[in-house]
Coordinates of C-alpha atoms in Angstrom, one line a residue:
T15 CA -0.2 3.4 -18.2
V16 CA 0.8 6.1 -15.7
P17 CA 4.4 5.7 -15.3
T18 CA 6.4 5.8 -12.1
T19 CA 10.0 5.1 -11.1
A20 CA 10.9 3.4 -7.8
S21 CA 13.8 2.9 -5.6
K22 CA 14.6 1.3 -2.3
C23 CA 15.1 3.8 0.7
T24 CA 18.7 2.5 1.9
A25 CA 18.6 4.7 4.8
H26 CA 15.0 3.3 5.9
P27 CA 14.5 0.0 4.2
D28 CA 11.3 -0.3 5.9
C29 CA 9.1 3.0 5.6
C30 CA 6.2 4.8 4.2
W31 CA 6.7 5.6 0.4
L32 CA 4.6 8.5 -1.4
A33 CA 4.5 8.0 -4.9
A34 CA 3.7 11.0 -7.1
A35 CA 3.1 10.1 -10.6
S36 CA 1.5 11.8 -13.9
S37 CA 1.4 10.9 -17.6
T38 CA 3.6 14.1 -18.5
K39 CA 6.6 13.6 -15.8
E40 CA 7.8 10.7 -13.5
Q41 CA 8.7 11.2 -10.1
M42 CA 8.8 9.0 -7.0
S43 CA 10.2 10.3 -3.5
C44 CA 10.7 7.9 -0.6
L45 CA 10.1 9.5 2.7
G46 CA 12.0 8.1 5.4
I47 CA 9.6 7.6 8.4
D48 CA 9.8 4.9 10.8
V49 CA 7.3 2.1 10.6
S50 CA 4.6 2.1 13.7
S51 CA 1.0 1.3 13.6
T52 CA -0.5 4.4 14.7
V53 CA -0.1 7.9 13.3
Q54 CA 2.5 10.0 15.3
G55 CA 1.9 13.7 15.8
S56 CA 5.6 14.4 15.4
E57 CA 5.7 13.2 12.1
L58 CA 2.9 15.4 10.7
D59 CA 3.7 19.2 10.3
H60 CA 0.5 20.3 9.1
I61 CA -2.5 18.4 10.6
T62 CA -3.4 17.0 14.0
V63 CA -5.5 13.9 14.6
E64 CA -7.8 13.5 17.6
G65 CA -9.6 10.6 18.8
I66 CA -12.5 9.8 21.0
E67 CA -13.0 6.5 22.7
A68 CA -16.0 4.6 23.4
T69 CA -16.1 3.1 27.1
D70 CA -18.1 0.2 28.7
A71 CA -19.8 0.4 32.1
L72 CA -16.8 0.5 34.0
G73 CA -15.4 3.2 32.0
R74 CA -12.8 0.9 30.1
A75 CA -12.2 2.1 26.6
I76 CA -13.5 -0.5 24.3
C77 CA -13.1 1.0 20.7
Q78 CA -12.5 4.5 19.0
S79 CA -16.1 6.2 18.1
Q80 CA -15.0 9.4 16.7
L81 CA -11.9 11.2 15.0
T82 CA -11.1 14.7 14.4
V83 CA -8.5 15.7 11.9
R84 CA -7.7 19.0 11.7
C85 CA -6.0 20.5 8.6
E86 CA -3.9 23.8 8.5
G87 CA -5.9 26.7 7.1
V88 CA -9.1 24.8 6.7
A89 CA -12.2 23.5 8.5
P90 CA -11.8 20.3 10.6
L91 CA -13.2 16.9 9.7
N92 CA -15.3 15.3 12.3
L93 CA -15.9 11.7 11.7
D94 CA -18.3 9.2 13.2
L95 CA -16.6 5.7 13.3
K96 CA -19.5 3.9 14.8
L97 CA -21.3 1.2 13.0
S98 CA -24.8 -0.3 13.6
P99 CA -25.2 -3.9 14.4
D100 CA -26.2 -4.7 10.9
D101 CA -23.1 -3.3 9.6
L102 CA -20.7 -4.6 11.7
E103 CA -20.9 -8.0 10.2
P104 CA -20.2 -7.5 6.5
V105 CA -17.4 -5.2 7.4
F106 CA -15.4 -7.5 10.0
S107 CA -16.1 -10.7 8.1
G108 CA -13.3 -9.7 5.3
A109 CA -10.7 -7.1 4.7
A110 CA -13.3 -4.1 4.8
W111 CA -12.5 -3.7 8.6
A112 CA -9.3 -1.9 7.4
G113 CA -11.5 0.9 6.1
T114 CA -12.6 2.0 9.7
V115 CA -8.9 3.1 10.7
L116 CA -6.9 6.3 9.8
W117 CA -3.8 4.6 8.6
R118 CA -0.4 6.5 8.7
A119 CA 0.0 6.5 5.0
A120 CA -3.2 8.5 4.6
A121 CA -2.3 10.9 7.2
V122 CA 1.2 11.7 5.9
L123 CA -0.1 12.0 2.3
V124 CA -2.4 14.8 3.5
D125 CA 0.5 16.3 5.5
R126 CA 3.0 16.3 2.7
A127 CA 1.5 16.1 -0.6
F128 CA -1.3 18.6 0.1
L129 CA -0.2 20.9 2.8
G130 CA 3.5 20.9 2.5
A131 CA 5.9 23.2 0.9
D132 CA 5.5 21.6 -2.7
A133 CA 1.9 20.9 -2.3
V134 CA -0.1 19.4 -5.3
Q135 CA -2.6 21.7 -6.8
I136 CA -6.2 20.6 -5.7
K137 CA -8.5 23.7 -6.0
G138 CA -11.0 23.6 -8.9
R139 CA -9.7 20.1 -9.8
T140 CA -11.7 16.7 -10.0
C141 CA -10.5 14.2 -7.5
I142 CA -11.1 10.6 -6.6
E143 CA -9.9 8.6 -3.7
L144 CA -9.8 4.8 -4.4
G145 CA -10.3 2.3 -1.6
C146 CA -10.7 5.4 0.8
G147 CA -11.6 3.9 4.0
L148 CA -12.7 6.7 6.0
G149 CA -11.8 9.3 3.2
V150 CA -9.7 11.6 5.1
P151 CA -7.5 12.2 2.0
G152 CA -10.4 13.0 -0.4
M153 CA -12.4 15.0 2.4
A154 CA -9.1 17.2 2.7
C155 CA -9.3 17.8 -1.0
A156 CA -12.6 18.9 -0.8
R157 CA -11.9 21.2 2.0
L158 CA -8.9 22.4 -0.1
G159 CA -11.2 23.4 -2.9
A160 CA -11.3 20.5 -5.4
R161 CA -14.4 20.0 -7.4
N162 CA -16.6 16.6 -8.0
V163 CA -14.7 14.6 -5.3
A164 CA -15.5 10.6 -5.7
L165 CA -15.0 8.9 -2.4
T166 CA -14.8 5.2 -3.4
E167 CA -15.0 2.0 -1.4
Q168 CA -16.3 -1.3 -1.0
Q169 CA -20.3 -1.6 -0.7
S170 CA -20.2 -2.5 3.3
L171 CA -18.4 1.0 3.9
V172 CA -20.5 3.4 2.0
D173 CA -23.0 3.9 4.6
L174 CA -20.6 5.2 7.1
L175 CA -18.9 7.3 4.5
T176 CA -22.2 9.1 3.3
R177 CA -23.2 9.8 7.1
N178 CA -19.6 11.5 7.5
V179 CA -19.8 13.3 3.9
A180 CA -23.2 14.7 5.2
A181 CA -21.9 15.6 8.8
N182 CA -18.8 17.6 7.2
F183 CA -20.2 19.2 3.5
S184 CA -23.3 21.1 2.7
A185 CA -25.4 19.9 -0.2
G186 CA -24.0 22.1 -2.5
E187 CA -20.6 20.6 -2.4
D188 CA -20.1 18.0 -4.7
V189 CA -18.4 15.1 -2.3
R190 CA -20.0 11.8 -2.9
A191 CA -19.5 8.3 -1.7
V192 CA -19.9 5.6 -4.0
S193 CA -19.2 1.8 -4.3
F194 CA -16.4 1.1 -6.9
P195 CA -15.1 -2.6 -7.3
W196 CA -12.0 -1.8 -9.2
S197 CA -12.3 -2.2 -13.0
R198 CA -11.9 -0.6 -16.0
A199 CA -16.0 -0.6 -16.7
G200 CA -16.6 0.7 -13.5
A201 CA -13.9 3.7 -13.9
E202 CA -15.6 4.6 -17.1
A203 CA -19.0 4.9 -15.3
L204 CA -17.3 6.9 -12.5
K205 CA -15.6 9.3 -15.3
H206 CA -19.2 9.7 -16.7
D207 CA -20.9 10.7 -13.7
F208 CA -17.9 13.0 -12.1
C209 CA -16.1 14.3 -14.9
D210 CA -18.6 14.5 -17.9
G211 CA -16.6 11.6 -19.4
G212 CA -13.3 12.9 -19.0
C213 CA -10.4 11.8 -16.8
F214 CA -10.0 12.9 -13.0
D215 CA -7.6 15.5 -12.6
V216 CA -6.1 14.1 -9.2
I217 CA -6.2 10.1 -8.1
V218 CA -5.5 9.5 -4.4
C219 CA -4.9 6.0 -3.1
C220 CA -3.6 5.1 0.5
D221 CA -2.1 1.9 1.9
C222 CA -4.5 -0.2 -0.6
V223 CA -1.7 -2.6 -1.1
Y224 CA -1.0 -5.6 1.1
M225 CA -1.4 -9.0 -0.2
P226 CA -1.7 -11.0 3.4
L227 CA -5.1 -9.1 3.4
Y228 CA -6.1 -8.3 -0.2
G229 CA -4.3 -10.8 -2.1
D230 CA -3.5 -9.4 -5.7
S231 CA -6.2 -7.1 -6.0
W232 CA -3.2 -4.6 -6.8
K233 CA -3.5 -5.7 -10.5
A234 CA -7.2 -4.5 -10.6
L235 CA -5.9 -1.3 -8.8
L236 CA -3.5 -0.7 -11.6
E237 CA -6.3 -1.3 -14.2
A238 CA -8.5 1.2 -12.5
I239 CA -5.8 4.0 -12.1
D240 CA -5.0 3.6 -15.8
A241 CA -8.4 3.7 -16.9
L242 CA -9.3 6.9 -14.6
A243 CA -6.1 8.7 -15.5
G244 CA -5.4 11.0 -18.4
P245 CA -2.3 12.9 -19.7
A246 CA -2.4 15.7 -17.1
T247 CA -3.7 13.3 -14.1
D248 CA -1.7 13.6 -10.9
V249 CA -1.8 10.2 -9.1
L250 CA -0.7 10.2 -5.6
I251 CA -0.1 6.9 -3.9
S252 CA 1.0 6.4 -0.3
L253 CA 2.1 3.2 1.0
E254 CA 3.6 1.6 4.1
R255 CA 6.0 -1.2 3.9
R256 CA 5.1 -4.3 6.3
H257 CA 7.2 -7.4 7.1
V258 CA 5.6 -10.6 6.1
K259 CA 7.2 -13.6 7.1
D260 CA 7.8 -16.1 4.2
G261 CA 6.2 -14.0 1.8
D262 CA 5.6 -10.5 -0.1
D263 CA 3.6 -7.6 0.9
G264 CA 2.8 -6.9 -2.7
V265 CA 4.1 -3.4 -3.0
D266 CA 7.2 -4.3 -5.2
P267 CA 5.2 -5.8 -7.8
F268 CA 2.7 -3.0 -7.7
L269 CA 5.4 -0.4 -8.2
E270 CA 7.0 -2.3 -10.9
G271 CA 3.2 -3.1 -12.6

């Protein structure tokens, strides 16, 4: 298993957690970041996020159609968020819609873990992002020199991911969007395809634990991480705590698991 240690943040009981773990050392840092539903530029030191909104015939904003994410020192990521009519129904009939949003947890992870003063070494290492949504952390890894980058999501979001990979990376850069239902067997197949059977060097996962939306899928997520990681793997998990009336957001059992 990939060990972590966890503790409550007494100053900020509702916050964004950034958990960094490896099989060679245990560490967990709780970032005191106030909860909000959108990325706040003031809490990001090394990246900026700009959105372009689609409008109706009256000029009213109806949805966000494009994002530009600028990471310090590398080329920006330009992400098209538009879905075809055929793609809309499967995405919005379940929990996959969450993968069409850049959540705070992903932006904070890129800012603190990849670009901060104590940034994790990325260049030349294999990388996988689990439940990647728009794939910003995984794409940031590729921009920073990671090799054999796997952006994994539900099948209904793979086309959108593939389109954005093609728009931001050349054919010679090995960044691929693939479907990955979390499982040990699926993890072994990914290791074969991306790492010649070995383990990934870096595993990234942002905001993939929330029981009201995803149920207890965190158990399968833990199994997948365990199968993908090796003795020297860095596992970076960023989570935002959310209030759940008469329930559990699932973060505590996940961290304890």
